[in-house]
Coordinates of C-alpha atoms and ligand atoms in Angstrom, one line a residue:
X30 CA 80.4 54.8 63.3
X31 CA 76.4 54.5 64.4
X32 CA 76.5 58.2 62.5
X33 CA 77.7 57.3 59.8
X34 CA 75.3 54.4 59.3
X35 CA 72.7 56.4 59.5
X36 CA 73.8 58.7 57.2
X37 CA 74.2 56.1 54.5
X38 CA 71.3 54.6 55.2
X39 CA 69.0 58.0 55.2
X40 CA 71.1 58.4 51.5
X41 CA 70.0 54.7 50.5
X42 CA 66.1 55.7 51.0
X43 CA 66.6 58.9 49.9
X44 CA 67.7 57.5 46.7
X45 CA 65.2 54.7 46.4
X46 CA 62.6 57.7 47.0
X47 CA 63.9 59.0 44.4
X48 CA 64.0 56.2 42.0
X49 CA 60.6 55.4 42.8
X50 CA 59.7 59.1 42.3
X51 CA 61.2 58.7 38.9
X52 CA 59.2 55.3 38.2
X53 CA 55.8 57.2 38.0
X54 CA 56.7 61.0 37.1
X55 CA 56.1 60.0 33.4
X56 CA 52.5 58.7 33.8
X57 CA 50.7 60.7 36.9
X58 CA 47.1 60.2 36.9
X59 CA 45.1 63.3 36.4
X60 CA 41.5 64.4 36.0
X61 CA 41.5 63.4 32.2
X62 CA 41.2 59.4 31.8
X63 CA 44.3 57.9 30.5
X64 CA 45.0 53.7 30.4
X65 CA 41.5 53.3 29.0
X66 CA 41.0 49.8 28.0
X67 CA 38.4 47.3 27.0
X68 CA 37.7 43.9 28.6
X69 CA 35.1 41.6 28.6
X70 CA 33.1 40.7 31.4
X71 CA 29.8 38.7 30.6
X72 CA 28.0 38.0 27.6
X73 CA 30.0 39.4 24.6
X74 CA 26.8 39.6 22.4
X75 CA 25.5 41.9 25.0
X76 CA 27.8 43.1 26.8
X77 CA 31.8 45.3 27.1
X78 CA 33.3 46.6 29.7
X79 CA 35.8 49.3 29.7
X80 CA 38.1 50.3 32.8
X81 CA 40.0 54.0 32.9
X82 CA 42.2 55.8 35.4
X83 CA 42.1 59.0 36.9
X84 CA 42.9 61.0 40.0
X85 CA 41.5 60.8 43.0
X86 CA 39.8 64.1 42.7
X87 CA 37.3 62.6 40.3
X88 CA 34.4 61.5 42.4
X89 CA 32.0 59.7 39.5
X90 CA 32.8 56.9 37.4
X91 CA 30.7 57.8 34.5
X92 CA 30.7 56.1 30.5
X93 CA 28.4 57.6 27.6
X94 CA 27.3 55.5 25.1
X95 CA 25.8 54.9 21.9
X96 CA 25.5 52.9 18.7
X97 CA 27.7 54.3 16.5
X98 CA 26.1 56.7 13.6
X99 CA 27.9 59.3 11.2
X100 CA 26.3 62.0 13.0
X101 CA 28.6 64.1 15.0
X102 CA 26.2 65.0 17.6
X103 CA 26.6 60.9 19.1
X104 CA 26.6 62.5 22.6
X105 CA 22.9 64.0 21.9
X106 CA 21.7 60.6 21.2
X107 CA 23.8 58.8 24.0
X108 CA 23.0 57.6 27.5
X109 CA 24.9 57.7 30.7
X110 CA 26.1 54.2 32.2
X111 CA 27.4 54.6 35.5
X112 CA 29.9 51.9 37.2
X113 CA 31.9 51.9 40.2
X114 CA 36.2 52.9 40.8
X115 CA 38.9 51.9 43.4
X116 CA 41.8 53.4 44.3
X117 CA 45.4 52.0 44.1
X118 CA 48.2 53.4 45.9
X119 CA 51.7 52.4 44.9
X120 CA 55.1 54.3 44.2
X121 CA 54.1 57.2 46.1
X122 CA 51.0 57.6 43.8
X123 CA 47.4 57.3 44.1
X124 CA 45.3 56.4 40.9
X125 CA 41.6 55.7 41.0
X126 CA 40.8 53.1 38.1
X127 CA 37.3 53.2 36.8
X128 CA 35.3 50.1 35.8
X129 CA 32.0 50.4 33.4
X130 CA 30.4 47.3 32.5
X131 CA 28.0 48.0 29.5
X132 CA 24.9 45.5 29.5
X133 CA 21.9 45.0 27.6
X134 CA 23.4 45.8 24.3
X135 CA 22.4 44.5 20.7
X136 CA 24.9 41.5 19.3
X137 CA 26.9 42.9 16.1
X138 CA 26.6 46.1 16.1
X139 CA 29.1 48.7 17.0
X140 CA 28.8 51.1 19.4
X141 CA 30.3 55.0 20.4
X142 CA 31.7 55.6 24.0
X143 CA 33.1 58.1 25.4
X144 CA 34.8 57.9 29.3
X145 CA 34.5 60.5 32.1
X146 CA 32.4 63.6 31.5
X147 CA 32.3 67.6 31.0
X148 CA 35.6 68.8 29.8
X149 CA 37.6 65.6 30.8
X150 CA 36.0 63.2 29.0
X151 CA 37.5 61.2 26.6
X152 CA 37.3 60.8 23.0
X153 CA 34.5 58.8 21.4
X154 CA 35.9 55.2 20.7
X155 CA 34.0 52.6 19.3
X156 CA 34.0 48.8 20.1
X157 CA 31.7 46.0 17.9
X158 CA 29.7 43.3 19.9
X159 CA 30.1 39.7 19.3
X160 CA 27.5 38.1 16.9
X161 CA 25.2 35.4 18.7
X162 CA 25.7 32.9 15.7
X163 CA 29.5 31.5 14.7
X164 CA 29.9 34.3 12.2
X165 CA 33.9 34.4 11.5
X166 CA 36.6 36.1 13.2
X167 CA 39.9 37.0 13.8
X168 CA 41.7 37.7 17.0
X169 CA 45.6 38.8 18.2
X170 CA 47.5 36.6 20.7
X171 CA 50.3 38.4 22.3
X172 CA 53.2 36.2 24.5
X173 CA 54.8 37.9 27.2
X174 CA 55.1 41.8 26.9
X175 CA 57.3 42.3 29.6
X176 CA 60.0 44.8 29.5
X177 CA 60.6 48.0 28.7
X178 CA 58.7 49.6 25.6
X179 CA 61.6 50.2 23.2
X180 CA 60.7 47.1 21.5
X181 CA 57.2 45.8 22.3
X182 CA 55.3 48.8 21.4
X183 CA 56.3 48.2 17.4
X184 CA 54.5 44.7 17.3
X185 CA 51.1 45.8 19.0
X186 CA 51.1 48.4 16.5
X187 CA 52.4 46.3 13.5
X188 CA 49.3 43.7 14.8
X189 CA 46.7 46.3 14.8
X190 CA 48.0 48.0 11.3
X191 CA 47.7 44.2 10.2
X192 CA 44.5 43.1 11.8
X193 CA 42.3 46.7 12.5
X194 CA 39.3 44.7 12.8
X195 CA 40.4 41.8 15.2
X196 CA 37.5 41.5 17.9
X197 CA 39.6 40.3 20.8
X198 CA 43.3 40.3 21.8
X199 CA 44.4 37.6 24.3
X200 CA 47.8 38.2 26.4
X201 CA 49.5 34.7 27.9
X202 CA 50.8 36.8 30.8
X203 CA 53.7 38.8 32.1
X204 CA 52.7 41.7 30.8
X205 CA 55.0 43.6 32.7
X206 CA 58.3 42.8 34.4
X207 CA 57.5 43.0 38.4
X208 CA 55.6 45.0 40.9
X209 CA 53.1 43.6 43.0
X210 CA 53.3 44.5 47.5
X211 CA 54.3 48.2 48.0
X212 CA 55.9 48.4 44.5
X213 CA 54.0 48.2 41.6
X214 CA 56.1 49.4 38.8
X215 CA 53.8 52.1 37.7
X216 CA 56.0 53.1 34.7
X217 CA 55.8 49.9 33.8
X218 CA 52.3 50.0 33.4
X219 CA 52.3 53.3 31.8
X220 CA 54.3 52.0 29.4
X221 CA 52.8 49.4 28.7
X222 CA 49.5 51.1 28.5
X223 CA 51.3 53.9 26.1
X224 CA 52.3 51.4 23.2
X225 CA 48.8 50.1 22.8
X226 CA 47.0 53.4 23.3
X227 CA 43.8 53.9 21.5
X228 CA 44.1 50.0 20.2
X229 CA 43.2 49.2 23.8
X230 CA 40.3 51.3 23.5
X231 CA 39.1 49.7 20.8
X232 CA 39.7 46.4 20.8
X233 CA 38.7 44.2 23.9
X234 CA 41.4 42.3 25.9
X235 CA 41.4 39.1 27.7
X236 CA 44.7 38.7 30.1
X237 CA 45.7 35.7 32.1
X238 CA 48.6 36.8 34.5
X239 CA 52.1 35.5 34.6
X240 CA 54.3 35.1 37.2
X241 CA 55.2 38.7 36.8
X242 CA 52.4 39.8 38.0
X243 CA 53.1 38.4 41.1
X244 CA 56.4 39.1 42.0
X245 CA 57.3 41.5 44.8
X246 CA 60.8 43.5 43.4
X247 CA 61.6 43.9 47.3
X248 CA 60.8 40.1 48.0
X249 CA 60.6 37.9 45.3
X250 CA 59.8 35.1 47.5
X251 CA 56.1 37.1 48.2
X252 CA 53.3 35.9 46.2
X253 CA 51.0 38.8 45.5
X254 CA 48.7 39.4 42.5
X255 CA 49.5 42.8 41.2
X256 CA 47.0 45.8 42.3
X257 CA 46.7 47.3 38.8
X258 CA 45.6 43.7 37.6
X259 CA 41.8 43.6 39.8
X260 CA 41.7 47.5 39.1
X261 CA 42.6 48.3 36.2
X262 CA 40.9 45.6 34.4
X263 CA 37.6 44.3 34.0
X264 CA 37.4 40.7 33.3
X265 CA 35.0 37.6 34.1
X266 CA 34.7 36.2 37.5
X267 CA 33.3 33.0 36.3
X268 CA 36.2 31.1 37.3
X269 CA 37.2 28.5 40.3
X270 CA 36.1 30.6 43.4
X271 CA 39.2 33.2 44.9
X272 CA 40.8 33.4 41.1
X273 CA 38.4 36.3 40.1
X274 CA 39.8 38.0 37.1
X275 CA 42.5 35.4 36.4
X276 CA 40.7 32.2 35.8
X277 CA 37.9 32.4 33.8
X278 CA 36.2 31.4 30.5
X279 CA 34.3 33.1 27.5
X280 CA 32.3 31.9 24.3
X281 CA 32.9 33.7 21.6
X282 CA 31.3 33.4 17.9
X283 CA 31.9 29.6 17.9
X284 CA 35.3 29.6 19.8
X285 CA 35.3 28.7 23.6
X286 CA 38.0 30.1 25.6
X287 CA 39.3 28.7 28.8
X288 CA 41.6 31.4 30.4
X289 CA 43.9 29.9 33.6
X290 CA 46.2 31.0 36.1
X291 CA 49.1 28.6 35.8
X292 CA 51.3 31.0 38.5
X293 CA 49.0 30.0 41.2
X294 CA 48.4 26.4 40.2
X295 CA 51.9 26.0 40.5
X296 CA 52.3 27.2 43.8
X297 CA 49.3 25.5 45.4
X298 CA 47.9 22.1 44.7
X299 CA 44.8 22.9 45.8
X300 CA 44.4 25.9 43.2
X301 CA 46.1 23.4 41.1
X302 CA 43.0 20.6 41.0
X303 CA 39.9 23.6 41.5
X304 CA 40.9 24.8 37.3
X305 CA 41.5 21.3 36.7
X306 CA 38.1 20.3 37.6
X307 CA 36.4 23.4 36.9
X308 CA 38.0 23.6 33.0
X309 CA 37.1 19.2 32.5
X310 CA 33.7 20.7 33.0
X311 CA 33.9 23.5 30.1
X312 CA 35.5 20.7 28.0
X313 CA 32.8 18.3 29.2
X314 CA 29.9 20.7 28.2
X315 CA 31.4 22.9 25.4
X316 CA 28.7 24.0 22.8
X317 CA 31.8 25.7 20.9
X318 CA 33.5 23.9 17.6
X319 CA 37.0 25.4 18.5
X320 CA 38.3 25.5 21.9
X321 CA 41.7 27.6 22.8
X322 CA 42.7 27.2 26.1
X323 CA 45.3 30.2 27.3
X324 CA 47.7 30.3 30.7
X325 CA 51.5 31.3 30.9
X326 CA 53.2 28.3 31.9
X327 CA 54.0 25.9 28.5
X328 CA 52.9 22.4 28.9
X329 CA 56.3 21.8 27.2
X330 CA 59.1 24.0 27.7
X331 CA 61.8 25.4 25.4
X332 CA 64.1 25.2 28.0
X333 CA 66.2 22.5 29.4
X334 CA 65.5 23.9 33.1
X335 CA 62.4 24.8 32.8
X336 CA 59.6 21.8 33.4
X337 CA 56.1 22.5 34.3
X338 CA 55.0 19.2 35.7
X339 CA 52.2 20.3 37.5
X340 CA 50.6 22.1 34.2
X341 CA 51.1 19.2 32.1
X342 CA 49.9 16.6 34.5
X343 CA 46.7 18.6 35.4
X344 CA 46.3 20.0 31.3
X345 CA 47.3 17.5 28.8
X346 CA 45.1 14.4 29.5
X347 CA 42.3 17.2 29.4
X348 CA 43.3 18.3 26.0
X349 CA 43.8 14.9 24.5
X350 CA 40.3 13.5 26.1
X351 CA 38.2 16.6 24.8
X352 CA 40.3 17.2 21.7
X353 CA 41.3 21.0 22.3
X354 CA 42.2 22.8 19.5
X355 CA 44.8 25.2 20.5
X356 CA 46.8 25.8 24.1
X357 CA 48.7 29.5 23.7
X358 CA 51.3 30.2 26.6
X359 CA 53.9 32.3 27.1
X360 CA 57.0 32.3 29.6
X361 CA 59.9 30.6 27.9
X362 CA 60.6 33.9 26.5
X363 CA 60.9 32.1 22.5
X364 CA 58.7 31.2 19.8
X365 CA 57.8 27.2 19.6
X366 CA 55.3 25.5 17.4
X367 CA 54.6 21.9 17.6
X368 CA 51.6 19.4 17.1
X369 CA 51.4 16.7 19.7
X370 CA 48.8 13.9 20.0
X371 CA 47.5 12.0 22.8
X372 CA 50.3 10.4 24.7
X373 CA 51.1 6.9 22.9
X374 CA 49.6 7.6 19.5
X375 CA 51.5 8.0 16.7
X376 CA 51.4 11.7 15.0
X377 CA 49.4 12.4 12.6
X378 CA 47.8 15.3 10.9
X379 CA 44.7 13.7 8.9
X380 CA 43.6 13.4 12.9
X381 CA 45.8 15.8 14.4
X382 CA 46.4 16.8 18.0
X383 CA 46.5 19.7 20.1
X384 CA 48.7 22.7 18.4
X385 CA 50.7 23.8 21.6
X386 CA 52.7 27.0 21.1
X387 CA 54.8 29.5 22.9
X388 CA 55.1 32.8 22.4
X389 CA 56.9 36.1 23.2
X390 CA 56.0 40.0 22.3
X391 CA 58.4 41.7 23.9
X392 CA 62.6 42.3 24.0
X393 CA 63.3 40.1 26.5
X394 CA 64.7 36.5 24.6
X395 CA 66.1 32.9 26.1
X396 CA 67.5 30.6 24.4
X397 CA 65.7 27.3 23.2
X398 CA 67.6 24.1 25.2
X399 CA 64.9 21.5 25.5
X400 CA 64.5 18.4 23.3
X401 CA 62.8 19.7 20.8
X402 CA 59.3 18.9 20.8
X403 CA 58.1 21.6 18.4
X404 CA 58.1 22.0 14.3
X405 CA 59.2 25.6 14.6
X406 CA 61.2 27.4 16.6
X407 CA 63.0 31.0 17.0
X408 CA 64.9 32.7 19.4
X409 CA 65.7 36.2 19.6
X410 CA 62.5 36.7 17.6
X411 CA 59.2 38.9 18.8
X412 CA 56.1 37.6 17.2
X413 CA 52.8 37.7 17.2
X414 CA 49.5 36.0 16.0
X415 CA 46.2 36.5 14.2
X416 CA 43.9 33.2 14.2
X417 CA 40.7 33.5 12.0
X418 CA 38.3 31.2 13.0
X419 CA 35.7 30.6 9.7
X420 CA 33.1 27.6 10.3
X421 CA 35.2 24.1 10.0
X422 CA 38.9 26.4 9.6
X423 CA 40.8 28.1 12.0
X424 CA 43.9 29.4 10.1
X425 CA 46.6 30.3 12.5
X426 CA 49.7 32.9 11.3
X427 CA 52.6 34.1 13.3
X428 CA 54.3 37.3 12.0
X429 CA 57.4 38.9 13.1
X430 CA 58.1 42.6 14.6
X431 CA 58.7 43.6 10.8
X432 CA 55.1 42.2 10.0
X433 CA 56.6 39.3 7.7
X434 CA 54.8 35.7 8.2
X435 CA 57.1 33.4 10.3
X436 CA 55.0 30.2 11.0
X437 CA 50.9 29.5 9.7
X438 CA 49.1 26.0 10.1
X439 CA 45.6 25.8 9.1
X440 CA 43.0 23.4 11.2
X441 CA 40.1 21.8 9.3
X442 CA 37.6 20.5 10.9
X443 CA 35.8 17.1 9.3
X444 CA 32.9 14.8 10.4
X445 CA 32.7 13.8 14.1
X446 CA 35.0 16.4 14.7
X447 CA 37.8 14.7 13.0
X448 CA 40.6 17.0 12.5
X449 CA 43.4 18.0 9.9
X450 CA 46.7 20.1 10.2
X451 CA 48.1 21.7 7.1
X452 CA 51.1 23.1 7.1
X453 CA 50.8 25.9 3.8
X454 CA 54.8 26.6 3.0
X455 CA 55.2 30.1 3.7
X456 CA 56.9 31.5 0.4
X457 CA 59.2 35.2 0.4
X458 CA 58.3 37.8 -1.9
Ligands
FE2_521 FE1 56.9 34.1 33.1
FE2_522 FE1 58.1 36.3 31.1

């Protein structure tokens, strides 16, 4: 009987090995960079960071850059920016992520770079710095991801075809479905990093991790931010001390972006009233006309089940008191758009409130079961968003994976930052 346990069991790791073998045989790192992707991590009038992956026989993490001229000699004119790597072991696999933080650059221009060096470096991709005056913008806001690619990798590209010259695009978490502990899901990743491709490489991203990234697939009870998340990207750590990477905050051409990680606020109180305290104080002091703040957890759900207390006790007075603009989550899994005003005023759009919405990329779709506290709403549906920000208007416009326009509002800004909603009707050809 004790044989034949152990024979099953040395078949159940065997197979496991095996399935984890398969997880990453798709997307092994070699001495050519692959998941190269841009982030920002200081100023972006002066600054861009890009992060790449190798193997571990690559000993230097080296990035060539220069402003970008017609000229196809760029490499004669560039120079060398060195940065640092780590290494990240999971699924059997060892990948050494790279991490290049360009400083010192000019605001508004665009720039070559190239990753890696000799014969394994990269193409030349170009990225455009942020202007140090409100000049207008647009940028893509992506909900949850997560899941296999059949489906997302069609609206990142339909976003991109859309919007080519979007300067940033924001993620409200779950990127992925799981992996954090021993098991990180590298196929996942790959994936994930496949449907984007060269868009990562050219247009800067700012994340904020969802409870997916935290989950353990062997122990969901473990709480453990996901390895690829510190390495393989390279964001601000401007945020509440120990939530480097996932709780920070950039200005950017008139917009002020507050970035939070709603997983571990609800899981510790503490963590909980640190990004309370630490975004009154952006809101407080905020030289910015618009202000979008971005975490994964609604601050009202679609879902019947589903009730974030803890986010929309620590967010919404914020939001009401210092009149932000827009709050962009995720995790619901559905699209939801609704206006809500301070709690106990009457709503109104000559001096409208906070736009709140929720939002999903990827296949995976609930249904909507809460009172409904939004003006538009759609299941089964992946969507995703360009908001243009120009002076006193921020026009905001939801497409579907098809690339037709689902949902638009348009904010105007008036004296003492009195604010309007209009709702254009969105007409089929
Ligand atoms: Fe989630
Ligand atoms: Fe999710």
């Amino acid at each position: 009987m004790r044989i034949l346990a152990l024979i099953l069991l040395i078949q159940f790791i065997s197979a496991a090995q095996l399935k984890a073998q398969e997880r990453i045989s798709g997307f092994l790192p070699s001495t050519d960079p692959d998941r190269i992707i841009l982030s920002i991590k200081g100023d972006p009038t002066t600054s861009m960071a890009v992060t790449w992956r190798t193997d571990t026989t690559v000993n230097e993490s080296v990035a060539h850059l220069v402003p970008n001229m017609p000229t196809i000699f760029l490499a004669d004119s560039s120079v060398i920016v060195t940065g640092t790597f780590s290494d990240v072991e999971g699924d059997g696999v060892v990948g050494r992520f790279h991490s290049v933080n360009f400083t010192g650059l000019e605001p508004g221009i665009t720039y070559a770079y190239r990753v890696g060096s000799g014969s394994a470096a990269s193409e030349w991709c170009t990225f455009t710095t942020a202007s140090t005056d409100p000049q207008p913008f647009s940028f893509l806001y992506f909900g949850d991801s997560q899941g296999r690619n059949s489906l997302y990798s069609r609206v990142i590209r339909q976003a991109y075809r859309s919007t080519p010259d979007a300067r940033l695009m924001i993620f409200s978490g779950d990127l992925v479905d799981g992996g954090s502990g021993s098991v990180l899901q590298d196929d996942e990743w790959g994936e994930w990093h496949e449907a984007g491709a060269f868009i990562h490489s050219e247009i800067p991203i700012l994340p904020t991790p969802g409870n997916h990234e935290y989950y353990d697939p062997a122990d969901r009870s473990k709480r453990d931010l996901n390895k690829y998340w510190r390495a393989g990207f390279t964001l601000p750590e401007n945020g509440p001390e120990g939530l480097g990477e996932t709780s920070y905050t950039i200005d950017y051409q008139g917009v002020r972006f507050i970035i939070l990680n709603s997983d571990a606020m609800m899981r510790d109180e503490d963590i909980a009233r640190r990004q309370t305290q630490w975004a009154e104080g952006l809101l407080g002091n905020n030289p910015c006309k618009w202000t979008v703040m971005l975490f994964h957890h609604p601050v009202f759900s679609t879902s019947a089940r589903r009730d974030n207390k803890v986010i929309r006790e620590s967010f919404k007075p914020l939001i009401d008191k210092y009149g932000v603009d827009l709050v962009l989550t995720g995790h619901d899994h559905t699209y939801a758009r609704g206006m809500m005003m301070p709690d106990g005023e009457e709503k109104k759009y000559r001096n409208a409130g906070a736009v709140y919405v929720v939002s999903v990329s990827g296949a995976k779709q609930y249904k909507q079961d809460a009172e409904p506290w939004w003006e538009v709403g759609m299941t089964n549906t992946q969507t995703w968003q360009v908001i243009s920000v120009i002076g006193n208007e921020l026009t905001y416009k939801a497409f579907d994976a098809s690339g037709d326009l689902v949902d638009q509002f348009i904010l105007n800004k008036g004296k003492n930052n009195s604010k309007r909603m209009l709702i254009p009707a969105i007409t089929k050809e």
